[in-house]
CSV table of C-alpha atoms in Angstrom, one decimal:
chain,number,residue,atom,x,y,z
C,390,ASP,CA,0.0,0.0,0.0
C,391,GLN,CA,1.6,3.2,-1.2
C,392,GLN,CA,1.4,5.9,1.4
C,393,VAL,CA,2.9,8.6,-0.9
C,394,LYS,CA,1.7,8.7,-4.5
C,395,GLN,CA,3.0,10.5,-7.5
C,396,ASN,CA,0.6,9.6,-10.2
C,397,SER,CA,2.4,11.2,-13.1
C,398,PRO,CA,5.5,9.2,-14.1
C,399,SER,CA,6.6,12.0,-16.5
C,400,LEU,CA,5.8,15.6,-17.3
C,401,SER,CA,7.0,17.6,-20.3
C,402,VAL,CA,7.1,21.5,-20.0
C,403,GLN,CA,8.4,24.2,-22.2
C,404,GLU,CA,11.3,26.2,-21.0
C,405,GLY,CA,10.2,29.4,-19.3
C,406,ARG,CA,6.7,28.0,-18.4
C,407,ILE,CA,5.5,26.8,-15.0
C,408,SER,CA,6.1,23.2,-14.0
C,409,ILE,CA,3.6,21.7,-11.5
C,410,LEU,CA,4.4,18.4,-9.9
C,411,ASN,CA,1.7,16.7,-7.7
C,412,CYS,CA,1.8,14.4,-4.8
C,413,ASP,CA,-0.9,12.7,-2.7
C,414,TYR,CA,-0.5,10.9,0.7
C,415,THR,CA,-2.7,8.7,2.7
C,416,ASN,CA,-1.0,8.6,6.1
C,417,SER,CA,-2.6,11.3,8.3
C,418,MET,CA,0.4,11.0,10.7
C,419,PHE,CA,2.7,12.6,8.2
C,420,ASP,CA,3.5,16.1,9.3
C,421,TYR,CA,6.7,17.0,7.3
C,422,PHE,CA,7.0,16.9,3.5
C,423,LEU,CA,10.0,17.2,1.3
C,424,TRP,CA,10.9,17.3,-2.4
C,425,TYR,CA,14.1,15.8,-3.7
C,426,LYS,CA,15.6,16.1,-7.1
C,427,LYS,CA,17.6,13.3,-8.7
C,428,TYR,CA,19.9,13.3,-11.7
C,429,PRO,CA,21.0,10.0,-13.3
C,430,ALA,CA,23.7,8.1,-11.4
C,431,GLU,CA,23.5,10.6,-8.5
C,432,GLY,CA,21.8,10.4,-5.2
C,433,PRO,CA,18.7,12.5,-4.5
C,434,THR,CA,19.4,16.1,-3.4
C,435,PHE,CA,17.1,18.1,-1.1
C,436,LEU,CA,15.1,20.8,-2.8
C,437,ILE,CA,12.5,22.2,-0.5
C,438,SER,CA,10.3,21.2,2.5
C,439,ILE,CA,7.2,22.2,4.3
C,440,SER,CA,5.8,21.5,7.7
C,441,SER,CA,2.2,20.6,8.2
C,442,ILE,CA,1.6,23.9,10.1
C,443,LYS,CA,2.1,25.8,6.9
C,444,ASP,CA,0.3,25.8,3.6
C,445,LYS,CA,3.1,27.3,1.5
C,446,ASN,CA,6.9,27.6,1.4
C,447,GLU,CA,8.9,29.4,-1.2
C,448,ASP,CA,12.5,29.3,-2.1
C,449,GLY,CA,13.5,31.2,-5.3
C,450,ARG,CA,11.9,29.6,-8.3
C,451,PHE,CA,10.5,26.8,-6.2
C,452,THR,CA,7.2,26.9,-4.2
C,453,VAL,CA,5.6,24.0,-2.4
C,454,PHE,CA,1.9,24.1,-1.5
C,455,LEU,CA,0.3,21.8,1.1
C,456,ASN,CA,-3.5,21.1,1.4
C,457,LYS,CA,-3.8,19.0,4.5
C,458,SER,CA,-7.5,18.4,4.2
C,459,ALA,CA,-7.0,17.0,0.7
C,460,LYS,CA,-3.8,15.2,1.7
C,461,HIS,CA,-2.2,16.8,-1.4
C,462,LEU,CA,1.0,18.8,-2.0
C,463,SER,CA,2.4,20.3,-5.2
C,464,LEU,CA,5.7,21.7,-6.3
C,465,HIS,CA,5.7,24.7,-8.6
C,466,ILE,CA,8.8,25.7,-10.6
C,467,VAL,CA,8.7,29.1,-12.2
C,468,PRO,CA,10.2,29.7,-14.7
C,469,SER,CA,11.3,26.2,-15.7
C,470,GLN,CA,14.9,25.9,-16.9
C,471,PRO,CA,16.7,23.2,-18.9
C,472,GLY,CA,18.7,22.2,-15.7
C,473,ASP,CA,15.4,21.4,-14.0
C,474,SER,CA,15.1,18.3,-16.1
C,475,ALA,CA,15.4,15.5,-13.5
C,476,VAL,CA,13.3,13.0,-11.5
C,477,TYR,CA,11.5,14.7,-8.6
C,478,PHE,CA,10.6,12.6,-5.5
C,479,CYS,CA,8.0,13.6,-3.0
C,480,ALA,CA,8.7,12.4,0.5
C,481,ALA,CA,7.0,12.5,3.9
C,482,SER,CA,7.8,11.7,7.5
C,483,GLU,CA,6.1,11.6,10.8
C,484,GLY,CA,8.8,13.7,12.4
C,485,ARG,CA,11.0,16.6,11.5
C,486,GLY,CA,13.0,14.4,9.1
C,487,GLY,CA,16.3,15.4,10.4
C,488,GLY,CA,17.3,13.1,13.3
C,489,ALA,CA,13.7,11.9,13.4
C,490,ASP,CA,11.8,9.3,11.4
C,491,GLY,CA,13.0,8.1,8.0
C,492,LEU,CA,11.3,9.2,4.8
C,493,THR,CA,8.5,7.5,2.8
C,494,PHE,CA,9.0,8.3,-0.9
C,495,GLY,CA,6.7,8.4,-3.9
C,496,LYS,CA,7.8,6.7,-7.1
C,497,GLY,CA,9.0,10.0,-8.7
C,498,THR,CA,8.0,12.2,-11.6
C,499,HIS,CA,10.4,12.6,-14.5
C,500,LEU,CA,10.3,16.3,-15.5
C,501,ILE,CA,11.5,17.1,-19.0
C,502,ILE,CA,12.1,20.8,-19.9
C,503,GLN,CA,11.9,21.3,-23.6
C,504,PRO,CA,13.7,24.2,-25.2
L,69,GLU,CA,31.8,20.2,3.6
L,70,ALA,CA,32.4,16.7,2.3
L,71,GLY,CA,29.2,14.8,1.4
L,72,VAL,CA,28.1,11.2,2.2
L,73,ALA,CA,30.6,8.8,0.8
L,74,GLN,CA,29.6,5.3,-0.4
L,75,SER,CA,31.6,2.5,-1.9
L,76,PRO,CA,31.7,0.6,-4.2
L,77,ARG,CA,29.7,2.5,-6.9
L,78,TYR,CA,28.8,-0.7,-8.8
L,79,LYS,CA,28.8,-4.4,-7.9
L,80,ILE,CA,27.8,-7.4,-9.9
L,81,ILE,CA,27.5,-10.7,-8.0
L,82,GLU,CA,25.8,-14.1,-8.6
L,83,LYS,CA,22.8,-15.1,-6.7
L,84,ARG,CA,23.5,-16.8,-3.3
L,85,GLN,CA,26.8,-14.9,-3.0
L,86,SER,CA,27.3,-12.3,-0.3
L,87,VAL,CA,28.1,-8.6,-0.7
L,88,ALA,CA,28.8,-5.6,1.6
L,89,PHE,CA,28.4,-1.9,1.1
L,90,TRP,CA,30.2,0.9,3.0
L,91,CYS,CA,29.0,4.4,4.0
L,92,ASN,CA,30.7,7.3,5.6
L,93,PRO,CA,28.2,10.0,6.6
L,94,ILE,CA,28.7,13.7,6.8
L,95,SER,CA,30.9,14.6,9.8
L,96,GLY,CA,28.9,15.2,12.9
L,97,HIS,CA,25.6,13.7,11.6
L,98,ALA,CA,24.2,11.4,14.3
L,99,THR,CA,21.5,9.8,12.1
L,100,LEU,CA,22.3,7.4,9.3
L,101,TYR,CA,19.9,5.7,7.0
L,102,TRP,CA,20.1,3.0,4.4
L,103,TYR,CA,17.6,3.0,1.6
L,104,GLN,CA,16.9,0.5,-1.2
L,105,GLN,CA,15.8,1.9,-4.6
L,106,ILE,CA,14.5,-0.6,-7.1
L,107,LEU,CA,14.3,0.5,-10.7
L,108,GLY,CA,11.1,2.6,-11.3
L,109,GLN,CA,10.4,3.0,-7.6
L,110,GLY,CA,11.2,5.6,-4.9
L,111,PRO,CA,13.8,4.8,-2.2
L,112,LYS,CA,12.5,2.6,0.6
L,113,LEU,CA,13.9,2.9,4.1
L,114,LEU,CA,15.7,-0.3,5.2
L,115,ILE,CA,17.3,0.8,8.5
L,116,GLN,CA,17.9,4.0,10.5
L,117,PHE,CA,20.6,4.5,13.1
L,118,GLN,CA,20.9,7.1,15.8
L,119,ASN,CA,24.6,7.2,16.6
L,120,ASN,CA,25.3,3.4,17.0
L,121,GLY,CA,21.8,2.4,18.0
L,122,VAL,CA,19.1,1.1,15.7
L,123,VAL,CA,16.0,3.4,15.6
L,124,ASP,CA,14.0,1.6,12.9
L,125,ASP,CA,14.7,-1.6,11.0
L,126,SER,CA,11.1,-2.7,10.5
L,127,GLN,CA,11.6,-3.0,6.7
L,128,LEU,CA,14.9,-4.7,6.7
L,129,PRO,CA,14.7,-8.4,5.5
L,130,LYS,CA,16.6,-9.7,8.5
L,131,ASP,CA,16.9,-13.2,7.2
L,132,ARG,CA,19.5,-12.0,4.7
L,133,PHE,CA,20.2,-8.3,5.3
L,134,SER,CA,22.3,-7.0,8.2
L,135,ALA,CA,23.7,-3.6,9.0
L,136,GLU,CA,26.0,-2.2,11.7
L,137,ARG,CA,27.4,1.2,12.8
L,138,LEU,CA,29.7,0.1,15.5
L,139,LYS,CA,31.4,3.3,16.4
L,140,GLY,CA,28.6,5.6,15.5
L,141,VAL,CA,30.2,6.9,12.4
L,142,ASP,CA,30.6,4.8,9.3
L,143,SER,CA,28.3,1.9,8.5
L,144,THR,CA,28.2,-1.3,6.5
L,145,LEU,CA,25.2,-3.0,5.0
L,146,LYS,CA,25.5,-6.7,4.1
L,147,ILE,CA,23.4,-9.1,2.1
L,148,GLN,CA,23.9,-12.8,2.5
L,149,PRO,CA,22.8,-14.7,0.4
L,150,ALA,CA,21.8,-12.4,-2.4
L,151,LYS,CA,18.7,-13.0,-4.5
L,152,LEU,CA,17.8,-11.7,-7.9
L,153,GLU,CA,15.2,-9.3,-6.5
L,154,ASP,CA,18.0,-7.6,-4.4
L,155,SER,CA,19.2,-5.9,-7.6
L,156,ALA,CA,18.8,-2.2,-6.8
L,157,VAL,CA,20.6,1.0,-5.9
L,158,TYR,CA,21.5,1.1,-2.2
L,159,LEU,CA,21.5,4.7,-0.9
L,160,CYS,CA,23.1,5.9,2.3
L,161,ALA,CA,21.9,9.1,3.9
L,162,SER,CA,22.7,11.1,7.0
L,163,SER,CA,21.2,14.0,8.9
L,164,GLY,CA,22.0,16.2,11.8
L,165,ILE,CA,19.8,17.8,14.3
L,166,GLU,CA,17.0,19.7,12.6
L,167,SER,CA,18.5,19.0,9.1
L,168,GLU,CA,17.2,17.3,6.1
L,169,ALA,CA,18.7,14.0,5.0
L,170,PHE,CA,21.7,14.2,2.6
L,171,PHE,CA,22.2,11.3,0.3
L,172,GLY,CA,25.3,9.6,-1.1
L,173,GLN,CA,25.6,8.6,-4.8
L,174,GLY,CA,24.5,5.1,-4.1
L,175,THR,CA,25.8,1.6,-4.9
L,176,ARG,CA,24.2,-0.1,-7.9
L,177,LEU,CA,23.9,-3.8,-7.2
L,178,THR,CA,23.2,-6.3,-10.0
L,179,VAL,CA,22.5,-9.9,-9.0
L,180,VAL,CA,22.8,-12.4,-11.8
C-alpha cells in the first residue's frame, strides 16, 4: 500500500513556463513533507520542504503548497529551466525528518524541460 | 563540507553470493539511513541508526540483510545470500539535528 503517491510518471514542460508536480499521501500522521531532485547516477538532493503547520513555502523559483484536508501537495517551478530536467521525488515523514523518522518516498516524476 | 561517501559505486554478483556496502556520513551527523531503490520505484527505508543504535529496522529483511554502525560513524550493509530481487541501488543518507537527509551517490547492485 503506497502511502505517498505521485501519479504522473513523467511531465514535459516548455522552457520558461511553469512546472507543476503533484503528490498525494494517505497517512494522516505525516507532518513533514520534502521534495528531492535526482539526476541519473547521482543520489537524491534536497530541494524544498514544508511543515504541516504551513500551507506554502517558497525558495527562489520553487514553491511547495500543502493542502492538508485533501492530503495533497504540489511543487511549482517558475520559470522552468533546462537544468530542472530530472526526476522529482515527493517524500514525507512523521517527524521533522532530520534526526527523526525516516522518509517515505513516492515513485517519482520525470520532468523534462523542452527548449 | 564533504558529502556522504559510499563504496563501491557498482557491484555485480551471482545469486547466493554475499556482498557488503560501506557508507561514511557527513561529519557530525548522528543519524544514518540505508535505503533501497528498485528501478522505477522511490527509495525505501531499510534501517535507521541514531549514533550506533538502531531506531527503525522494520523494513529490513533480517533473514538476509544486516547492518551495523559500531562506532557511531561509518556503517556497513551486508546481504547474505543475495537474491535476484535484491538488484537495486542502495543509498546511504545522513542527517544532523533539525537538518534534512543528505544522500550519497549510491551503490548499484546487480545480482545475476
